[in-house]
Coordinates of C-alpha atoms in Angstrom, one line a residue:
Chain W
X102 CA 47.8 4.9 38.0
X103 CA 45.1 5.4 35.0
X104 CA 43.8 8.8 34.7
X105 CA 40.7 8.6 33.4
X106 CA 37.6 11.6 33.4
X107 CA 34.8 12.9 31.8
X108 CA 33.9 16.5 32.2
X109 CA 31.3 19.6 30.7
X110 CA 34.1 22.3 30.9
X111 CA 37.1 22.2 28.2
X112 CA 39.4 20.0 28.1
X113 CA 42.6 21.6 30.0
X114 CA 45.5 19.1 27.2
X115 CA 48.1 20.7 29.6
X116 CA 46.8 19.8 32.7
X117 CA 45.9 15.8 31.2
X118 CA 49.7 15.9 30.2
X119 CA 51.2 16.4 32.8
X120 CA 49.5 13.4 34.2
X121 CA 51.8 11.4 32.6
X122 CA 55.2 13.6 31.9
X123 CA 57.0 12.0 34.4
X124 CA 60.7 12.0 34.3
X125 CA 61.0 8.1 33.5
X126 CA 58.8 9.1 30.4
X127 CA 61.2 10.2 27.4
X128 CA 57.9 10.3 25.1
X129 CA 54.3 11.7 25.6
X130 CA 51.8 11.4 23.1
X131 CA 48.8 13.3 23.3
X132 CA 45.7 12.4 20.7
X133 CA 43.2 15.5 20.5
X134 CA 39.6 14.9 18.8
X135 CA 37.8 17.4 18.1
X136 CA 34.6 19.2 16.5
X137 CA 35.1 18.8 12.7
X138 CA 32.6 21.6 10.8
X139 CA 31.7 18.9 8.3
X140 CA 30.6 15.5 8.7
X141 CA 29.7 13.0 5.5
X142 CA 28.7 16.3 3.4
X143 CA 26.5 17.6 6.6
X144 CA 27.2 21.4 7.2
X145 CA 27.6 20.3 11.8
X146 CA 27.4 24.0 13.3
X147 CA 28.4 22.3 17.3
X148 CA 27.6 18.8 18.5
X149 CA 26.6 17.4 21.8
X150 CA 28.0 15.0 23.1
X151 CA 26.0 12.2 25.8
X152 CA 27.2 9.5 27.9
X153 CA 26.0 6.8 30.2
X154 CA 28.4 8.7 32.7
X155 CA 29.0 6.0 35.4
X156 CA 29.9 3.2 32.9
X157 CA 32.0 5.7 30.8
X158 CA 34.2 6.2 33.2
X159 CA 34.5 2.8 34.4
X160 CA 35.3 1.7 30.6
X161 CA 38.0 4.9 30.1
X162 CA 39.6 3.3 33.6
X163 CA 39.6 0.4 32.1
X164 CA 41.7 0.9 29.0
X165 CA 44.1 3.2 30.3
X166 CA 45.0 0.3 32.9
X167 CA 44.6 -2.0 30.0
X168 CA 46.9 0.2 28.0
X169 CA 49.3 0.9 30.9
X170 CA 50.0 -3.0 31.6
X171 CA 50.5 -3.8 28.0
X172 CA 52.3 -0.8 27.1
X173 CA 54.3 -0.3 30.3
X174 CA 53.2 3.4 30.1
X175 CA 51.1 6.4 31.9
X176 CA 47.5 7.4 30.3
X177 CA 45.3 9.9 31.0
X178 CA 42.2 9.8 29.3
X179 CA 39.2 13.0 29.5
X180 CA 36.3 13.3 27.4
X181 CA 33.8 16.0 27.6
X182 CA 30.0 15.9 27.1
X183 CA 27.3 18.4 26.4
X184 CA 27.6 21.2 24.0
X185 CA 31.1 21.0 22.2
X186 CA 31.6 23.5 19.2
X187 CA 33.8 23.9 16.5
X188 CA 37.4 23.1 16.5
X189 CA 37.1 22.5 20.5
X190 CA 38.2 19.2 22.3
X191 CA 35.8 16.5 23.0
X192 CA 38.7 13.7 23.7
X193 CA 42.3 14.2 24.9
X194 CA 44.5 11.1 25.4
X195 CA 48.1 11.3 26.9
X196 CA 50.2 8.7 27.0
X197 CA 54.1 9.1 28.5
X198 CA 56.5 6.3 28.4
X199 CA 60.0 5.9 28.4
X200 CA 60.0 5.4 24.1
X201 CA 58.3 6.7 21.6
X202 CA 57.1 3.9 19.9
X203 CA 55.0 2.1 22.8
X204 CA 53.8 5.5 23.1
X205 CA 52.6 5.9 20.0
X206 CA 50.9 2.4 20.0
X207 CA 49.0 2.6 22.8
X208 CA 47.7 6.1 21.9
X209 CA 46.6 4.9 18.8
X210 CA 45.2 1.9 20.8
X211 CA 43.1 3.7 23.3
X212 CA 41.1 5.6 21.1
X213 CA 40.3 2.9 18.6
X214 CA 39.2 0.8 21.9
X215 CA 37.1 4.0 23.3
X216 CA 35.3 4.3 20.1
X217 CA 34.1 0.3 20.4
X218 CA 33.4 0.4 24.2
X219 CA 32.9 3.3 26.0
X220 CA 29.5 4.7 26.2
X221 CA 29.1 8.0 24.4
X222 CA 27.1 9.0 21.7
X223 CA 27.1 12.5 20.0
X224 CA 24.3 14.4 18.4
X225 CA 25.3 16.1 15.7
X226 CA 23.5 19.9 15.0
X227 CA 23.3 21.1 11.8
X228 CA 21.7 24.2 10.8
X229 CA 18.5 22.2 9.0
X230 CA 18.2 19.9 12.1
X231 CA 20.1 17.6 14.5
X232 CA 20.8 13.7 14.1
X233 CA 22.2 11.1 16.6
X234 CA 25.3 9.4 15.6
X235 CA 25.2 5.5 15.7
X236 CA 28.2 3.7 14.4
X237 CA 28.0 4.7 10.6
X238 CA 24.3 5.6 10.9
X239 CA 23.1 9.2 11.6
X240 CA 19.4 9.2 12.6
X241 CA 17.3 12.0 12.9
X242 CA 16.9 13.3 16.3
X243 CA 14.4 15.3 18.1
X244 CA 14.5 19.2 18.4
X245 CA 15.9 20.0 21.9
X246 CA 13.5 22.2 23.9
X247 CA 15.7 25.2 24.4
X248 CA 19.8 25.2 23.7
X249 CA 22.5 25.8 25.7
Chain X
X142 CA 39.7 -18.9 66.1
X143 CA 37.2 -16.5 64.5
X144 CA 36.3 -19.4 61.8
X145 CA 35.6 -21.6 64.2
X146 CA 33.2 -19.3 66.1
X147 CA 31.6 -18.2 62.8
X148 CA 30.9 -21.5 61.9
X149 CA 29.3 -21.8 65.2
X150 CA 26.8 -19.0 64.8
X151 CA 25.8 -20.1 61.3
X152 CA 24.9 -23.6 62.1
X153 CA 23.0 -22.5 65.0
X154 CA 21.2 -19.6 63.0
X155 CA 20.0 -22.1 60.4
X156 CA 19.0 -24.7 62.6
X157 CA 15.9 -22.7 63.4
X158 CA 15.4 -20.7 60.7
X159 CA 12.7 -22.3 58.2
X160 CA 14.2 -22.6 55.1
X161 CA 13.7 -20.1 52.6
X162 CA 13.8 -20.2 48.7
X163 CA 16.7 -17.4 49.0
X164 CA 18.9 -19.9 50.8
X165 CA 18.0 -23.1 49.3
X166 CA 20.4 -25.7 48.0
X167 CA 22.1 -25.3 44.9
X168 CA 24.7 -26.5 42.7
X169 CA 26.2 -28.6 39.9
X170 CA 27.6 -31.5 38.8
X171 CA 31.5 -30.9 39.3
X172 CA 34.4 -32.4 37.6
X173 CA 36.8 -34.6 39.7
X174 CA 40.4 -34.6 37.8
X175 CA 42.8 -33.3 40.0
X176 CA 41.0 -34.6 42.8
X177 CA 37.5 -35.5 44.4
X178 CA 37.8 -32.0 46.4
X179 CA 38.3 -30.3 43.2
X180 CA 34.7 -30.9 42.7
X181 CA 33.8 -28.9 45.9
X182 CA 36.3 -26.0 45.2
X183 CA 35.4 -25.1 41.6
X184 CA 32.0 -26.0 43.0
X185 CA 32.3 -23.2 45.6
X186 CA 33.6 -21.1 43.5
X187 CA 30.8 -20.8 40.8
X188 CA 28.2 -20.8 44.0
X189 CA 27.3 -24.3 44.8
X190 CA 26.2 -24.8 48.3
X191 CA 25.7 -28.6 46.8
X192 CA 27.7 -30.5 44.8
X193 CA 27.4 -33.8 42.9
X194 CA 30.6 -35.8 41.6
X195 CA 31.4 -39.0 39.8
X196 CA 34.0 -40.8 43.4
X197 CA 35.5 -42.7 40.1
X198 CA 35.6 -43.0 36.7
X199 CA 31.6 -43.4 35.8
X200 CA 32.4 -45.9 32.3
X201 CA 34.4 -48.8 34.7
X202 CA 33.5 -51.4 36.3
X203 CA 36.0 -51.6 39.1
X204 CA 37.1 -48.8 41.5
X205 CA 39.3 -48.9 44.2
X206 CA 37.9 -47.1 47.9
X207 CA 39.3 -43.3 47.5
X208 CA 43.0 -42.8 49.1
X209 CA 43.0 -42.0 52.3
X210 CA 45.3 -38.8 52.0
X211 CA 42.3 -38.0 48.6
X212 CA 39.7 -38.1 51.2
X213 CA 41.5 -36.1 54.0
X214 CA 42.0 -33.7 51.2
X215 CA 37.9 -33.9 50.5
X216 CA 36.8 -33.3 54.3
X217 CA 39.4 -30.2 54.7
X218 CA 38.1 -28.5 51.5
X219 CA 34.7 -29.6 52.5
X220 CA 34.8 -27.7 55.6
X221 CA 36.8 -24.3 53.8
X222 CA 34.0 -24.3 51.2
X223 CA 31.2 -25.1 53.8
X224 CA 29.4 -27.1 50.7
X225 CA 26.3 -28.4 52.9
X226 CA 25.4 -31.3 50.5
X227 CA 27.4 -33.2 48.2
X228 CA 26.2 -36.3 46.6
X229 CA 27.7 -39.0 44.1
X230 CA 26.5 -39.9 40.9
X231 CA 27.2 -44.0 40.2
X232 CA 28.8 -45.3 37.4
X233 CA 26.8 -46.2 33.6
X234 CA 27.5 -49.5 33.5
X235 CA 26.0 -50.4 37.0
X236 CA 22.4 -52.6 36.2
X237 CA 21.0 -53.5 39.4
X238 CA 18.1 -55.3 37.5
X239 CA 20.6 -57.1 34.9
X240 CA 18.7 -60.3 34.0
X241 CA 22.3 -61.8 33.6
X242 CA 23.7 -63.6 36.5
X243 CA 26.9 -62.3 35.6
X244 CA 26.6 -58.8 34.9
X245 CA 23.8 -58.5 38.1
X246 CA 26.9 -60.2 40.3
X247 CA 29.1 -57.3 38.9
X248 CA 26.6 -54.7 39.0
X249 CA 26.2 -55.1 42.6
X250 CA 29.8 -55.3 44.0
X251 CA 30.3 -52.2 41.9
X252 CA 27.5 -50.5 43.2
X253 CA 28.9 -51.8 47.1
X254 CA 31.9 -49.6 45.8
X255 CA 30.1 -46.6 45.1
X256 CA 28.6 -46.6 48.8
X257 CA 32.1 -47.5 50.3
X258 CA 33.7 -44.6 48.7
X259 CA 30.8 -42.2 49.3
X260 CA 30.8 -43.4 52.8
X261 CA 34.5 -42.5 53.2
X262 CA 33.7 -39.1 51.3
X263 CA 30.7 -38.7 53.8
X264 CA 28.6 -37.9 51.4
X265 CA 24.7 -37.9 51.7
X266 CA 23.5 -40.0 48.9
X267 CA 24.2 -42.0 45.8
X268 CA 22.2 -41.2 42.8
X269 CA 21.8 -44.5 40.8
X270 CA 19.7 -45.3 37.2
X271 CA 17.3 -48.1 38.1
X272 CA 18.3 -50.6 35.2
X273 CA 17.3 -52.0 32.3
X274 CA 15.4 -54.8 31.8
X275 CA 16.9 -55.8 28.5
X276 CA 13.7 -57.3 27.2
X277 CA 14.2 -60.1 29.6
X278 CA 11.0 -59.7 31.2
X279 CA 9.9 -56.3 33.3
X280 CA 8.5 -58.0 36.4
X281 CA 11.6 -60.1 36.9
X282 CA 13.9 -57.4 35.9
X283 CA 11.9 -55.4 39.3
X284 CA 12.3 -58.4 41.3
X285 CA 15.9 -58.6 40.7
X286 CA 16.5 -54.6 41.3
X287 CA 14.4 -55.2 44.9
X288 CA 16.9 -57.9 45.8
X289 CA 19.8 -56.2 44.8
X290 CA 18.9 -53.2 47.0
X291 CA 17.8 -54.7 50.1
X292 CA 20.8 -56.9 49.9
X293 CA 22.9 -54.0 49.7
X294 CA 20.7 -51.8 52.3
X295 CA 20.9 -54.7 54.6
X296 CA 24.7 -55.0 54.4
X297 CA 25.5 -51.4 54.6
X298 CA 23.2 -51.3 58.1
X299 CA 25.3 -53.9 59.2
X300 CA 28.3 -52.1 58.4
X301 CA 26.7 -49.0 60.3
X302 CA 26.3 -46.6 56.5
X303 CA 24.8 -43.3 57.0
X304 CA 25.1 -42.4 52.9
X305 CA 21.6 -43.5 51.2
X306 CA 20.5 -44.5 47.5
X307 CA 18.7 -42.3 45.9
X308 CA 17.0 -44.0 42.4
X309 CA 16.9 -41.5 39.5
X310 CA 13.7 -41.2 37.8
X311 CA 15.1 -41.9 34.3
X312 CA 14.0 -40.7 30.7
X313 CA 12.4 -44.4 29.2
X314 CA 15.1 -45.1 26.7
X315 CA 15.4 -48.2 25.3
X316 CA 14.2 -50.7 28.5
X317 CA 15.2 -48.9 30.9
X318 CA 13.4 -48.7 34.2
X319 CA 12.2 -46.2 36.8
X320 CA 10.2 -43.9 34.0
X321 CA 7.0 -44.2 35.3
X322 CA 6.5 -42.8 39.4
X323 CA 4.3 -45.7 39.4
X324 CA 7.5 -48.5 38.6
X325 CA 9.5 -46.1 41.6
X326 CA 6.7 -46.7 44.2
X327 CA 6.9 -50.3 43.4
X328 CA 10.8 -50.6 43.9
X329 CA 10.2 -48.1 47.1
X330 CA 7.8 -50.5 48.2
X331 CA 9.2 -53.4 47.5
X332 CA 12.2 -52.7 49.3
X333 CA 10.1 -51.3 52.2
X334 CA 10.1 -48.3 53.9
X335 CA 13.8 -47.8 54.2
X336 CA 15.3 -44.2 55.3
X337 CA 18.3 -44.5 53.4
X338 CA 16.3 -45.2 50.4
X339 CA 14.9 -42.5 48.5
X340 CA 14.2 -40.7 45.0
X341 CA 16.0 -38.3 42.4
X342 CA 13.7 -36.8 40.6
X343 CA 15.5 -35.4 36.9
X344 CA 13.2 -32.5 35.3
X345 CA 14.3 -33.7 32.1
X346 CA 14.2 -37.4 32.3
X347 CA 9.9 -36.9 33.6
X348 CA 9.3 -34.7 30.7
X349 CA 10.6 -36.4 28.2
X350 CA 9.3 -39.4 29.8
X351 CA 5.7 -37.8 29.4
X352 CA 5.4 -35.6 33.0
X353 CA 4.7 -32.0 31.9
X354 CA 5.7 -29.3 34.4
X355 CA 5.7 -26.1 31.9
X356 CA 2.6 -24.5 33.4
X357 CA 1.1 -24.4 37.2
X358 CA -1.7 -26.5 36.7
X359 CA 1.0 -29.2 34.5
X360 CA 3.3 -28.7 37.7
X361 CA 0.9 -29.6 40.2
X362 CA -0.6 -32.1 38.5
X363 CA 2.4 -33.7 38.0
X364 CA 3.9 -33.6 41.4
X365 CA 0.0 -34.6 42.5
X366 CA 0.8 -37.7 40.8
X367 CA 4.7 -37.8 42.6
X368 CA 2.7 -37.5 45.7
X369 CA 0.2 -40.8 44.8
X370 CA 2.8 -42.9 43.5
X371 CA 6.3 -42.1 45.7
X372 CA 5.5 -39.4 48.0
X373 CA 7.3 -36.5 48.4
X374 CA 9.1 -37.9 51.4
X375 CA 10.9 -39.9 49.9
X376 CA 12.4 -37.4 47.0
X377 CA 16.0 -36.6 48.3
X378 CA 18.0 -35.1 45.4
X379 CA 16.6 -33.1 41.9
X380 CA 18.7 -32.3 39.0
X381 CA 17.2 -29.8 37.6
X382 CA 17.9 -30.1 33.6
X383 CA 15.7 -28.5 30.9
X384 CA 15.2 -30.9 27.8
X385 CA 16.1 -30.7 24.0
X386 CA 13.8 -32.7 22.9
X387 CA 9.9 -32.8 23.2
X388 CA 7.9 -34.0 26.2
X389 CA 7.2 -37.8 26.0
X390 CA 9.4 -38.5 23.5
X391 CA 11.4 -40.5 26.0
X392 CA 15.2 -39.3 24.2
X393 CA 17.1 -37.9 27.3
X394 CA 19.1 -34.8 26.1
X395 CA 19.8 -32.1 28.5
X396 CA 19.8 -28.3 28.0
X397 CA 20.4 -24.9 29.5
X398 CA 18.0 -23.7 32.2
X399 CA 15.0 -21.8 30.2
X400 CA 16.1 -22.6 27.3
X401 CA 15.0 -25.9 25.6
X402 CA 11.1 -27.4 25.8
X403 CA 11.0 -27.1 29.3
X404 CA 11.5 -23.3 29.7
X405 CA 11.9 -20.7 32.2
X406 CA 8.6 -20.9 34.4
X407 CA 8.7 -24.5 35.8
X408 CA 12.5 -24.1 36.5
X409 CA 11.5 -20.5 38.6
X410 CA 8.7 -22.4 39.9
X411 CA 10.9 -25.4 41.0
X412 CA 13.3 -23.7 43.1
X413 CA 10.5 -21.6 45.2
X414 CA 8.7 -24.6 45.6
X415 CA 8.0 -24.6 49.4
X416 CA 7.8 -28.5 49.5
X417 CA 10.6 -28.6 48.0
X418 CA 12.5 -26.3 50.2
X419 CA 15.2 -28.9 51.9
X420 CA 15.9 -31.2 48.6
X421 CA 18.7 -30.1 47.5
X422 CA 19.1 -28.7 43.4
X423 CA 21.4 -29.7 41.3
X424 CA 22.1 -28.9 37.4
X425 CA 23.6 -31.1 34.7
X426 CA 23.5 -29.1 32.0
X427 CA 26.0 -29.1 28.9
X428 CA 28.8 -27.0 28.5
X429 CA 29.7 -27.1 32.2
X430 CA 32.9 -25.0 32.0
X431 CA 31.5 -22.1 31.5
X432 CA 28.0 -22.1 31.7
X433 CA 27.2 -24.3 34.9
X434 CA 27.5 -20.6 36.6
X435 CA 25.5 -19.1 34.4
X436 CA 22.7 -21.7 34.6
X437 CA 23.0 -21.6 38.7
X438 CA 23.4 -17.6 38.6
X439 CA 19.5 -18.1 37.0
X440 CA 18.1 -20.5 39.3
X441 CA 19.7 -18.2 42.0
X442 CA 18.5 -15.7 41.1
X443 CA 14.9 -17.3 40.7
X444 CA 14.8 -18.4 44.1
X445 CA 15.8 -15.0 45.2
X446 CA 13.2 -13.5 43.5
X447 CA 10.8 -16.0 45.4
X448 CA 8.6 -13.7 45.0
X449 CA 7.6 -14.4 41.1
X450 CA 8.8 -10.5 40.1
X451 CA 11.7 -8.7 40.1
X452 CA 11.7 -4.8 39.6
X453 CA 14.7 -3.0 37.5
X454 CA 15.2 0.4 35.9
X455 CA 16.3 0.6 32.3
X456 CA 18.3 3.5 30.5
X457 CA 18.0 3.7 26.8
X458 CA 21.0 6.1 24.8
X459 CA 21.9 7.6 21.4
X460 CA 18.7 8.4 19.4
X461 CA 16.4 6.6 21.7
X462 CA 16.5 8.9 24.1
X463 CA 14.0 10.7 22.4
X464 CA 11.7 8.1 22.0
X465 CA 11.6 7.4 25.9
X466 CA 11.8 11.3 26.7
X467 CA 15.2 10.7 28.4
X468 CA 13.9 9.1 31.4
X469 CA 14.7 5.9 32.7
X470 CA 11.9 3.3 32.7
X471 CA 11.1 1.1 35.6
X472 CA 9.8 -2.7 34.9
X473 CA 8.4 -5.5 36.1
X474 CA 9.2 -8.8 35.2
X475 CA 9.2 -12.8 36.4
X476 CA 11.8 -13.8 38.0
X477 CA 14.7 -15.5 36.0
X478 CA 14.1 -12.5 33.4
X479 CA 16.5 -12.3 31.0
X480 CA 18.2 -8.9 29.2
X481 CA 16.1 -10.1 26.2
X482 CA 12.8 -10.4 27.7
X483 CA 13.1 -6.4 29.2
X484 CA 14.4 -5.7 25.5
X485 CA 11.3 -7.6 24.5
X486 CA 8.7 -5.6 27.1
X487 CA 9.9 -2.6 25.7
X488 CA 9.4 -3.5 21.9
X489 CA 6.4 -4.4 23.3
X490 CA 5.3 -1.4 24.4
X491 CA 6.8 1.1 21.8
X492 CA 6.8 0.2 17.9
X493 CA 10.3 2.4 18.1
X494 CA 12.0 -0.1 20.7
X495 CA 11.3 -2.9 18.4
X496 CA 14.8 -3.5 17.4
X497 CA 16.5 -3.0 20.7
X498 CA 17.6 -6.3 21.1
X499 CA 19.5 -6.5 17.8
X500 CA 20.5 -3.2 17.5
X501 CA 22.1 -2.5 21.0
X502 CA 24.6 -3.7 23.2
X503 CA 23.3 -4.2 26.8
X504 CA 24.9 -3.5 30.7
X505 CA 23.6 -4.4 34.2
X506 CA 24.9 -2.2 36.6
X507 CA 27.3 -1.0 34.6
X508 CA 28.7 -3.7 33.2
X509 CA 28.4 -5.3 29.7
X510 CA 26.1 -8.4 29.9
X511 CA 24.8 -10.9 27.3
X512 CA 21.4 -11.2 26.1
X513 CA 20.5 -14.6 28.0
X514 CA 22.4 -12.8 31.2
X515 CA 19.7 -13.3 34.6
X516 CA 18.2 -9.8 35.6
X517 CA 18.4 -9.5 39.3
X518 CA 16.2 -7.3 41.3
X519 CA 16.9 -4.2 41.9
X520 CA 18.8 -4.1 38.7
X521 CA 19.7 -1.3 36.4
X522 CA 20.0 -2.1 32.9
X523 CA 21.3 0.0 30.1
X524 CA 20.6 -0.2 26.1
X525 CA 23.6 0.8 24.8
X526 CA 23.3 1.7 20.4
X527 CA 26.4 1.4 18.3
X528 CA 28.6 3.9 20.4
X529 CA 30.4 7.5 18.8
X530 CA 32.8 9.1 21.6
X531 CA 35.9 10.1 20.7

């Protein structure tokens, strides 16, 4: 079954893991992203991450099935939104299977595949203002009222 | 059995319920191989509640009457789709105005074959080209196509027919015949007032053959002249096509639904039409494989929409979240809308949304959907900029 969740609290990587540490499952593989302080010579003090909540989590279900019949594995896929900071989680993906290798593949697989298709954007907050992230581009975006 | 008693209850439900745009007639021309009921399943399964089919190959002259194990196989999946109308369309070759004895003789026993297998496919009508009179003299070419069809009528009374002809208005190619409503009231005429005799009328073939329908006042004006010349009684059958090519320019080349000269409005207008209500639709537009659903999915949707709007909600992401404020934004458009055209209202009414259409990705409802994808009422749409999870 595809694990597959989005969440404002931290990202519990032990919890997600165990989603798929079965005892048929010699390998899991567990991908973290998260906050990098720098991004293309922009000093990022926390970012905030948004999603079109619904669809993300249908597209997250989706891959990890995807991933699961191709792979013959278990995934269990979490990403968080709102305010992230540095060196914190915003993506964990776990993937268990009998072998390392498929493990290792479909990893890689589901989080080149989120990135293309699943709804999320982040806005990046530096300390001389804050820009949305689009693909490559990084467009200005609008002061936030009052911050988390 | 709780088919049976379903099937019941529905017949009796419709029998007096005035017909409405929402449930009017619909479907496609549907490909035979395999089987003539493989036109009704892959019919059903793209939405058809009509169906049109060739009963033989349409470029040959000489078809046998449809096996009879074929035609069991027709009725069975006839009743499991519960396809209310399916028609035939003849063969190309058939000239029921040939000025040559010859190909006239041929023409007709051919065309005797088309009712023969149609009447063993119980099918409602036979959709036929009215000829070509080969520059052998229009007046004798009408004669000769009045002959052939009473002969033909006269013979398939006697042989107690129910299935009817129903003569295509055509697109004025070369010499062919039956452009004008004015040459198909003659025929009609000439033939007399005979109730399994009647009219396809092709939304292509009257454009191109000089009868605009784009606006209202076009429309009507247009089926004002129908009314003079045929009435519209006697119109049994529409395929609804839109056209490549430019009105009057008499070159018959179909296109997708909205998209060629025709466009959108006369197609929405078309299926809400409420004289048109019990004539059944059906599309012949390229690519059939996989856009015949997508062209019925937007005259569906048209006639759901009856009413000529359809309301959705639309969600814009990433860094145009701020331009909106973060709310979503409700909006009315014509029915048979497309993803484009909300993209388009918006540009419309913010400098900022300008380059929505080529900048973003779209969903309905959740789901990733093309630009030319039919916006439904109710609808939530979502504008989706290049994406950065992970």
């Amino acid at each position: 079954m595809p694990f597959a969740v989005m969440s404002d609290s931290p990202i519990d990587v032990r919890l997600l893991e165990a989603q798929v540490s079965t005892a048929a499952n010699g390998a899991v593989c567990t991908f973290i992203g998260q906050v990098r302080e720098n991004s293309r010579g922009r000093q990022v003090s926390y970012l905030e991450y948004n999603a079109y909540v619904p669809m993300a989590v249908k597209q997250m279900t989706r891959i990890a099935a995807e991933a699961e019949a191709k792979w013959g594995c278990l995934v269990a896929i979490q990403h968080r939104i709102g305010r992230i900071e540095l060196a914190e989680a915003s993506v964990v993906i776990c993937v268990g299977s009998p072998h390392r290798a498929e493990a290792f593949e479909a990893c890689r697989w589901c989080i080149d595949t989120l990135k293309e298709t699943v709804p999320i954007w982040k806005r990046e907050v530096c300390p001389d203002g804050a820009f949305w992230i689009e693909g490559e581009d990084a467009l200005s975006a609008a002061p936030r009222a009052a911050g988390p | 059995m709780i088919t049976d008693n379903l099937t019941i209850e529905t017949a009796a439900v419709s029998a007096e319920t005035v017909p409405s745009a929402a449930g009017r007639l619909l479907g496609a021309h549907m490909p035979t191989s395999g089987g003539v009921y493989k036109a009704l399943v892959s019919g059903k399964a793209i939405g058809c509640s009509a169906v049109q089919l060739f009963t033989s190959s349409p470029r040959q002259w000489n078809s046998p009457l449809i096996k009879d194990a074929d035609a069991a196989a027709f009725h069975k999946a006839r009743e499991e789709t519960g396809i209310e109308v399916a028609v035939a369309h003849d063969s190309y070759l058939i000239n029921l105005a040939a000025p040559t004895e010859e190909v006239l003789v041929k023409s007709q026993n051919a065309f005797r074959g088309e009712l023969d297998r149609a009447e063993q496919l119980k099918l409602s009508w036979v959709v036929t080209h009215m000829g070509a009179h080969l520059d052998q003299g229009e007046d004798e070419a009408f004669e000769r196509l009045i002959a052939s069809l009473k002969h033909i009528l006269e013979a398939t009374d006697d042989a107690g027919y129910n299935v009817g002809i129903a003569l295509e208005t055509t697109a004025g190619q070369g010499t062919g015949l039956g452009w004008r409503f004015e040459q198909l009231g003659r025929v009609l005429d000439g033939v007399g007032d005979h109730p399994r005799l009647g009219i396809c009328l092709d939304t292509c073939h009257i454009f191109v053959a000089g009868y605009d329908i784009r606006t209202e006042e076009t429309y009507e004006q247009t089926f004002a002249e129908f009314e003079a010349a045929v009435g519209i009684r006697r119109l049994k059958v529409i395929h609804a096509n839109d056209a490549k090519k430019p009105l009057g320019c008499r070159v018959d080349r179909h296109e997708h639904i909205g998209q060629g000269e025709i466009g959108r409005e006369a197609f929405a207008r078309l299926v809400t039409d409420p004289r048109l209500l019990s004539v059944p639709i059906i599309i012949e537009t390229p690519e059939s494989d996989t856009m015949h659903a997508v062209n019925l999915a937007l005259l569906r949707s048209m006639a759901a929409g009856s009413g000529p709007e359809l309301n959705i909600t639309v969600h814009l992401f990433g860094h145009y979240t701020d331009v909106l404020g973060g709310v979503p934004v409700e909006l009315t458009l014509p029915a048979g809308a497309t993803v484009r055209d909300a993209a388009a209202l918006l540009a419309a009414r913010d400098a900022r949304l300008e380059r929505l259409a080529e900048h973003c990705r779209f969903a309905i409802d959740e789901e990733y959907a093309a630009l030319d994808a039919a916006l439904l009422d109710g609808c939530t749409v979502a504008a989706l900029p290049p994406m950065s999870g992970g």
